[in-house]
Coordinates of C-alpha atoms and ligand atoms in Angstrom, one line a residue:
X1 CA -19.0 271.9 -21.9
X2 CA -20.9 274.2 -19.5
X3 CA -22.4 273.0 -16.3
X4 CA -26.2 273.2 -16.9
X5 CA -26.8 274.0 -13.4
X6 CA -24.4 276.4 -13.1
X7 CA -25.0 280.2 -13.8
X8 CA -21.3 280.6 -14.7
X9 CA -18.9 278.3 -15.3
X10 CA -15.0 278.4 -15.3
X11 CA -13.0 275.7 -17.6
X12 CA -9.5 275.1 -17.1
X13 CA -9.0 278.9 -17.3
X14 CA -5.2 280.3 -17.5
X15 CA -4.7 284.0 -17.2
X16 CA -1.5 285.6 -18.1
X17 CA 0.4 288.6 -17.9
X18 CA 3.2 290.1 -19.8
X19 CA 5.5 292.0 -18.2
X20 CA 8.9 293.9 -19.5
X21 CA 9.0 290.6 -22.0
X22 CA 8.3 287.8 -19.1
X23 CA 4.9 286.1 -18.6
X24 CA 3.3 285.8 -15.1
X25 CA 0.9 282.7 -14.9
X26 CA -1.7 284.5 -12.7
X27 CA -4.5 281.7 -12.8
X28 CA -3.3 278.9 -13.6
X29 CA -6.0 276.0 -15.0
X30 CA -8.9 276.8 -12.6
X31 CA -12.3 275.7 -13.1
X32 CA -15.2 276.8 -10.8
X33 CA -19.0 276.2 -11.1
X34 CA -20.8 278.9 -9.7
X35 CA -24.4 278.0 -8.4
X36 CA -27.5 280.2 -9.4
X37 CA -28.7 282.2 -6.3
X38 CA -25.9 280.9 -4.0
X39 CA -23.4 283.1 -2.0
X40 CA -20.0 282.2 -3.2
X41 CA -16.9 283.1 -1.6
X42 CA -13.6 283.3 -3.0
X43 CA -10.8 283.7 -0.3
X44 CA -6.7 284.0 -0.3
X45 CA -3.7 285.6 0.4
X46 CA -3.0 289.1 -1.0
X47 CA -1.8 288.1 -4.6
X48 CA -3.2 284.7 -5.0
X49 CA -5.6 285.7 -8.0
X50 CA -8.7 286.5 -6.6
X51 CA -9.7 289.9 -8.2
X52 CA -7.8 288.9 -11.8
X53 CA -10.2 285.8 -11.9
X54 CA -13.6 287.3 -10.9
X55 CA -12.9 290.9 -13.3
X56 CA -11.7 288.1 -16.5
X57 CA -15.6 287.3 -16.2
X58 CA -16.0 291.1 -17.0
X59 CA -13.6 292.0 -19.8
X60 CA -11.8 293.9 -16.8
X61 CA -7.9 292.6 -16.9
X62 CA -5.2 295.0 -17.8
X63 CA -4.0 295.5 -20.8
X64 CA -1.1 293.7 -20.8
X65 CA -3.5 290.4 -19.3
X66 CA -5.3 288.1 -21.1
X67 CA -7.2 284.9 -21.3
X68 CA -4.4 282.1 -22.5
X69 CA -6.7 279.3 -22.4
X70 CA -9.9 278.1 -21.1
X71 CA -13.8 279.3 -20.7
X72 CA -16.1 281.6 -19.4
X73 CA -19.2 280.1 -19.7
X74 CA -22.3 282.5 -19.6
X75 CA -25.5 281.8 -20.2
X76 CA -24.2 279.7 -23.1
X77 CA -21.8 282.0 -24.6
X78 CA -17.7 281.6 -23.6
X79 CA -16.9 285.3 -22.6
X80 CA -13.4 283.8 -22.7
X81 CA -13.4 284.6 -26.2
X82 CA -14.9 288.4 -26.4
X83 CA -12.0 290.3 -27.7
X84 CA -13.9 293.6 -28.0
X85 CA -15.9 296.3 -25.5
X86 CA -18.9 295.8 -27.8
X87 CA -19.5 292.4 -27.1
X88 CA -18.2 293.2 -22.8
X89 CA -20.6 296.3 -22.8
X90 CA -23.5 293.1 -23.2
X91 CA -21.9 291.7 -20.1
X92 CA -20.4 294.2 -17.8
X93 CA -22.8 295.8 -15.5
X94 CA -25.8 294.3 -16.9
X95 CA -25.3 290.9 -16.0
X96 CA -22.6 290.7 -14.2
X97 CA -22.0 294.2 -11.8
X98 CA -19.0 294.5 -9.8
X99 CA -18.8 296.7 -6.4
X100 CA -14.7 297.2 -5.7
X101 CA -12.8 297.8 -2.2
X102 CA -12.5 301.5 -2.4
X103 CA -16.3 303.2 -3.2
X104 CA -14.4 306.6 -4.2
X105 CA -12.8 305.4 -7.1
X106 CA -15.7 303.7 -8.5
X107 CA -17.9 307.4 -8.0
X108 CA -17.2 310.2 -10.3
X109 CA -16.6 313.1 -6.8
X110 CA -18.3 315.9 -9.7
X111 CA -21.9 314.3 -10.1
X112 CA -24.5 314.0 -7.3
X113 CA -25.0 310.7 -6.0
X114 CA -29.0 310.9 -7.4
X115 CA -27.5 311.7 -11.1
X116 CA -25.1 308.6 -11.1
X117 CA -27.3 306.2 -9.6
X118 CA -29.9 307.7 -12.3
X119 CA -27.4 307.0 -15.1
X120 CA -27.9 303.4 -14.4
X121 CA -31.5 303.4 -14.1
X122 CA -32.1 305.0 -17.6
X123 CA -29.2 302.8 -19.1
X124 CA -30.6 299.4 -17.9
X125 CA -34.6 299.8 -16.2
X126 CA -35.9 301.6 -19.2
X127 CA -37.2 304.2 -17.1
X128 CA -37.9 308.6 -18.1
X129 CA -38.4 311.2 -16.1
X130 CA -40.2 311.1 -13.4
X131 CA -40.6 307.2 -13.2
X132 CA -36.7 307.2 -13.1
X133 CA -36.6 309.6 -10.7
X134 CA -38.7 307.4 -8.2
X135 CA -36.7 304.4 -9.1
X136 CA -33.3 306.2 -8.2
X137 CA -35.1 307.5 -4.7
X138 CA -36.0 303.9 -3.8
X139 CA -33.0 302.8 -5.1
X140 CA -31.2 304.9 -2.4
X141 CA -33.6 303.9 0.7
X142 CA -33.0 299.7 -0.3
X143 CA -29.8 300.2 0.4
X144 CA -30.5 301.7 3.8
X145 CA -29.7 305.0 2.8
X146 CA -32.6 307.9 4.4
X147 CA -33.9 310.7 3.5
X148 CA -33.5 309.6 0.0
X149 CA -34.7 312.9 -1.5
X150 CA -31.7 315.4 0.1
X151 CA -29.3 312.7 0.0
X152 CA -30.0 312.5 -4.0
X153 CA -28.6 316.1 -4.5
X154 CA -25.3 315.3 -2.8
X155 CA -22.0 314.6 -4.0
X156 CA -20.0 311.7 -3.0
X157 CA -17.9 313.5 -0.7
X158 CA -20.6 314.6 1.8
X159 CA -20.6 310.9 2.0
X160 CA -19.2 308.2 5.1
X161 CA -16.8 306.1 3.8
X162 CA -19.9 302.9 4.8
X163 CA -22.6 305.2 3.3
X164 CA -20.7 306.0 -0.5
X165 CA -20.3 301.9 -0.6
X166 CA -24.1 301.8 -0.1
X167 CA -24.2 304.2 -2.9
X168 CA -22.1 302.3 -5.3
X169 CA -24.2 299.3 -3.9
X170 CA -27.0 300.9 -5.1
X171 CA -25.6 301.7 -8.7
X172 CA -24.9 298.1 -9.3
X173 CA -28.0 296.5 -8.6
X174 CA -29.8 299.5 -10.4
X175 CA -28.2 298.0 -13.3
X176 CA -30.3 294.4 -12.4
X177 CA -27.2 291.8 -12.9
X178 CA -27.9 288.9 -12.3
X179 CA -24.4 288.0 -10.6
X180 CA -23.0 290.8 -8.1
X181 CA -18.9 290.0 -7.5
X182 CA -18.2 291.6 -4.6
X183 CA -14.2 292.7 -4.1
X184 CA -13.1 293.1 -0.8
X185 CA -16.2 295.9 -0.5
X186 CA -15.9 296.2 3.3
X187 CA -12.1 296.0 3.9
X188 CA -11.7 299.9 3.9
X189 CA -14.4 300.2 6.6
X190 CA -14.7 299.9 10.5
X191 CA -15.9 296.8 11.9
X192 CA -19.4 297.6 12.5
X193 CA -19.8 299.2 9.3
X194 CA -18.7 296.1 7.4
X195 CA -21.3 293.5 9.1
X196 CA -23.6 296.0 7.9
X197 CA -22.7 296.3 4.4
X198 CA -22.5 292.8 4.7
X199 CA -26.1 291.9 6.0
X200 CA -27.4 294.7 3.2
X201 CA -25.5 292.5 0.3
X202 CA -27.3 289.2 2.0
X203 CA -30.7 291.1 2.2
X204 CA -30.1 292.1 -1.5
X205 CA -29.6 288.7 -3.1
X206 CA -32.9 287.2 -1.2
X207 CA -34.9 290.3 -2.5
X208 CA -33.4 290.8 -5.9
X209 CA -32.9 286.9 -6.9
X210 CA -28.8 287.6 -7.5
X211 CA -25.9 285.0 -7.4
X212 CA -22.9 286.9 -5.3
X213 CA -19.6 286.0 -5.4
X214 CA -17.7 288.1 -2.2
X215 CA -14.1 288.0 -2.6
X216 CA -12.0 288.7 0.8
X217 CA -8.8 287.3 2.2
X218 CA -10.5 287.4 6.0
X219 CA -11.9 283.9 6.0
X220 CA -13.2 285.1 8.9
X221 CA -15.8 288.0 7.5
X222 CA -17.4 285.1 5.2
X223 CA -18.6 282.4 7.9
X224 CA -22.1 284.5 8.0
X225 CA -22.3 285.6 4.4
X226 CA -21.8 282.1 2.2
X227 CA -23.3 279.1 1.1
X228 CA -20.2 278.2 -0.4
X229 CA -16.4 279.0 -0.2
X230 CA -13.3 278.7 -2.6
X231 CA -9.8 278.4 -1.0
X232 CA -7.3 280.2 -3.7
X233 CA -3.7 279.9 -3.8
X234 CA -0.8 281.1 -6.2
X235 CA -3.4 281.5 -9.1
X236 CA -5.2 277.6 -8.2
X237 CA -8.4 276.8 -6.5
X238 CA -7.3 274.5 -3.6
X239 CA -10.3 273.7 -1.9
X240 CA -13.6 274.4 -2.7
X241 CA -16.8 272.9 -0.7
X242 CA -20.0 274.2 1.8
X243 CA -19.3 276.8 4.1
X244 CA -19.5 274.4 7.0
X245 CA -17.4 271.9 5.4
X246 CA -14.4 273.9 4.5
X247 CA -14.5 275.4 8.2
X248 CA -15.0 272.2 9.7
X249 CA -13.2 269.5 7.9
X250 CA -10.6 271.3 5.8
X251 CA -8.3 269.0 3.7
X252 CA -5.8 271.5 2.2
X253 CA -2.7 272.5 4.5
X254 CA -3.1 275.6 3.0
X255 CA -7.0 276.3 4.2
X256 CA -5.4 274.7 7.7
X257 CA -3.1 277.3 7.6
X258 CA -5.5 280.2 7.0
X259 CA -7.7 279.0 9.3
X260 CA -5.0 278.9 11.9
X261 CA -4.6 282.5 11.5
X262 CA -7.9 283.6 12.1
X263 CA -7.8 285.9 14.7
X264 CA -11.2 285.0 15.8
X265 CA -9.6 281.2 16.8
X266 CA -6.5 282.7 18.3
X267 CA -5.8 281.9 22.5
X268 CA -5.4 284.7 24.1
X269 CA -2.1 284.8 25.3
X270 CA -0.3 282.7 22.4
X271 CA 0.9 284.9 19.9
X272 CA -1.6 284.7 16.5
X273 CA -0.5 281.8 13.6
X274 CA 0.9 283.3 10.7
X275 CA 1.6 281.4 7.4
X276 CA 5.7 281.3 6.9
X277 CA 7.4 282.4 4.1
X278 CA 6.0 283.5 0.5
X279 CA 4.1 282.4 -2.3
X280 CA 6.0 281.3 -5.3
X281 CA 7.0 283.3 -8.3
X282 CA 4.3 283.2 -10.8
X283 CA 7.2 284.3 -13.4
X284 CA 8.2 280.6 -12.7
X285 CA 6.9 277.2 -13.5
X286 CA 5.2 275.7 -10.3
X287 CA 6.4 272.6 -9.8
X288 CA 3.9 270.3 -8.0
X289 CA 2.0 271.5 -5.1
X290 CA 2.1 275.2 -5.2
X291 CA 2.1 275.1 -0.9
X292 CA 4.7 272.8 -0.3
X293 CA 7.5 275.1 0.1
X294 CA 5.6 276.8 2.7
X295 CA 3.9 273.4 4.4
X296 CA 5.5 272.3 7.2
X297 CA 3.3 268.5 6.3
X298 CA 4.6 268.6 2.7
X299 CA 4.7 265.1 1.0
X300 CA 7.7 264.2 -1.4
X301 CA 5.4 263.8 -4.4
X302 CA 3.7 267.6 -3.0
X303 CA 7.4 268.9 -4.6
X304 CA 6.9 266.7 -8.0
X305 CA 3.8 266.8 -9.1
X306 CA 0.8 269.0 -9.4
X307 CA -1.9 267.1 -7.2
X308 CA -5.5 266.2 -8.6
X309 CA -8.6 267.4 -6.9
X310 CA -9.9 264.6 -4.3
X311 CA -13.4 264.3 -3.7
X312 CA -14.6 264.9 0.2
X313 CA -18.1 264.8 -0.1
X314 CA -20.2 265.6 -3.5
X315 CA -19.4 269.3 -2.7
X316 CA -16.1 269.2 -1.1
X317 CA -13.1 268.9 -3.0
X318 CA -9.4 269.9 -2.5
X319 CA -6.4 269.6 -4.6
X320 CA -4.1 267.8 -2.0
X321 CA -2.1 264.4 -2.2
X322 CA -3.1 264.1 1.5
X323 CA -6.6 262.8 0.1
X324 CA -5.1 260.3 -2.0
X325 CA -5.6 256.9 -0.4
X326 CA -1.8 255.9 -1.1
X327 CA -0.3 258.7 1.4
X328 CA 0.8 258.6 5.1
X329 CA -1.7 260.1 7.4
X330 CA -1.0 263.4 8.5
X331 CA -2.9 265.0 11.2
X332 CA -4.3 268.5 10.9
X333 CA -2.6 270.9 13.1
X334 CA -4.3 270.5 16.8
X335 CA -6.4 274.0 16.3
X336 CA -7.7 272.6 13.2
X337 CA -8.4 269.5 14.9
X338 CA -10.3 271.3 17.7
X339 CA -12.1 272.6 15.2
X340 CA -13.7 270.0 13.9
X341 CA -14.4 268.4 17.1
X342 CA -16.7 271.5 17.7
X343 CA -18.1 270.0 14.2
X344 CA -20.6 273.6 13.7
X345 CA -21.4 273.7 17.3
X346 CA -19.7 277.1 17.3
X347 CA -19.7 280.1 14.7
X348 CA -16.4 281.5 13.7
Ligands
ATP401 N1 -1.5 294.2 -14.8 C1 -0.8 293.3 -14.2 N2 0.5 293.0 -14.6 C2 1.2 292.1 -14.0 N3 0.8 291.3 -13.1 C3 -0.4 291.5 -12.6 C4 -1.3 292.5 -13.1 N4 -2.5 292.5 -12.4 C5 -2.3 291.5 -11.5 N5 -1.1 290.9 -11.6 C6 -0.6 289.8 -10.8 O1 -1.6 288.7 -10.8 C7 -1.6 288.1 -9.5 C8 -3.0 288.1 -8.9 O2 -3.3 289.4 -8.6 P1 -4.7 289.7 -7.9 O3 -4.9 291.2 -8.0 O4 -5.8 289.0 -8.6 O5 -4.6 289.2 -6.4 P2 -5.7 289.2 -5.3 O6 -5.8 287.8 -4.8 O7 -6.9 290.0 -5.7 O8 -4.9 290.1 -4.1 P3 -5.4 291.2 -3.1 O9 -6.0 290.4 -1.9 O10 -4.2 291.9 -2.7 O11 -6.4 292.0 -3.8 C9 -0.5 288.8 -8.6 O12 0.7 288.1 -8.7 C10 -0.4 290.1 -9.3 O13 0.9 290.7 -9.1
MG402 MG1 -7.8 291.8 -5.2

């Protein structure tokens, strides 16, 4: 049953592909509350799930994906079992919007950027002529975007790459969802560009009452954005719990192992951390621990059997058999150690 508290709720969703006759197992029984109003973010290597999860909440997976098992829970409908784009069209940019990595695809380059934004307005606001016309301009200036009235007229190409993802920015919320999934929206841009479209996503959520969920595999980008963070791994959640918490005191080797790559926690001089070796196949069965192969700590039992999730705190849970009380102690790596000792006296 859904989570009353929860805006949307995953259940023990598997996700599959089918591919020349084999069957990936992309998400693999993940469940995931997400919190009205909070700022969720998911995180993970390239290929650990991320986009296929969020876009199943959308009626966006491929054709040859679907939902083996599980719920969606929505405001007390399972969108795991819409099977049509009727029943989606309900969903899909009116309550749940989705702004991708690369703005260009998601503009059409032969309308103006006023005209598209406008589709949305008269779509979802309910608003004509010149009403809609106001909304689109200050549409355009609360995503920071000035001189609203020339920049209407212009096409997507007379665009910066930071100003076009305001744009689509702008689209999405014009739509009024009430959850904005974010995919990777600033990794095409420069550094200072992508705090900025950061801060305007924060700024948004306050003003316009959304729940975001900002998927990225920088751990590093998300320290100033969310309440929240889930650790994803070979199609699993492996760690999920407050911002502060997953930084702080991570359980998972695999969240120690992202952590230790962070750039940000890097000495200078040593050469950065990077996580050995590959993910598993997801053509195959996952025995156990999906990590183990990869983690240096591994148990016996990580090799066996699929671990549980272990409560840390009521918000922080990871699936590892570290947390079980039975197992050896294993210290963190000494970076993640020093991490903790700093215990939120430093931002990452
Ligand atoms: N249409 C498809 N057919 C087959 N496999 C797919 C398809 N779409 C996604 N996958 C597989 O599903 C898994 C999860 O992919 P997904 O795109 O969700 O990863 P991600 O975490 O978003 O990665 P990235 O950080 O690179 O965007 C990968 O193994 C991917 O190869
Ligand atoms: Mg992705």
């Amino acid at each position: 049953m859904p989570n009353k508290d929860a805006i949307l709720s995953f259940e023990d969703l598997e996700i599959h592909f089918t591919l020349r006759g084999q069957i990936l197992r992309a998400i693999r029984g993940v469940s995931l509350d997400v919190a009205r109003g909070e700022a969720l973010a998911i995180v993970g290597e390239s290929g650990s799930g991320k986009s296929v999860f969020t876009k199943s909440a959308m009626g966006l997976l491929d054709a040859n994906g679907s939902i083996a098992g599980g719920h969606i829970w929505y405001d007390g409908k399972d969108l795991a079992a819409y099977r049509t784009e009727k029943e989606w069209l309900t969903i899909r940019g009116k309550e749940i919007a989705m702004v991708m990595q690369d703005p260009m695809t998601s503009l059409n380059p032969l309308k103006t950027v006023g005209d598209q934004i406008l589709e949305a307005v008269l779509l979802h606001q309910g608003l004509r002529g010149e009403a809609a016309r106001q909304a689109v301009l200050e549409a355009l200036a609360a995503v920071g975007i000035d001189d609203a009235p020339r920049r209407y007229r212009q096409y997507p190409h007379e665009f910066s790459g930071g100003m076009r993802q305001r744009v689509v920015i702008a689209i999405a919320v014009a739509c009024r969802p009430k959850i904005l999934i974010c995919d990777e929206p600033t990794t095409a841009l420069d550094v200072t560009i992508q705090a900025q479209i950061l801060d305007l996503i924060k700024q948004l959520q306050k003003k316009l009452d959304l729940t975001t969920i900002y998927i990225t595999h920088d751990l590093g980008v998300v320290a100033n954005v969310a309440d929240r963070i889930a650790v994803m791994y070979a199609g699993d959640i492996v760690e999920v719990g407050r911002c502060e918490e997953v930084f702080y005191d991570p359980k998972h080797p695999y969240t120690w192992a992202l952590l230790s790559s962070l750039p940000q926690l890097g000495v200078k001089g040593q050469e950065l951390y990077s996580i050995k070796g590959t993910p598993p196949n997801l053509f195959q069965e996952v025995k156990g621990d999906a990590f183990a192969p990869r983690n240096p700590r591994a148990l016996n039992i990580d090799f066996v059997e699929r671990p549980p999730f272990f409560e840390v705190s009521p918000t922080h849970k990871a699936r590892t058999w570290l947390l079980d009380p039975r197992a050896p102690k294993v210290e963190p790596p000494e970076l993640i150690r020093h991490l903790r000792q700093q215990g939120g006296s430093r931002h990452v």
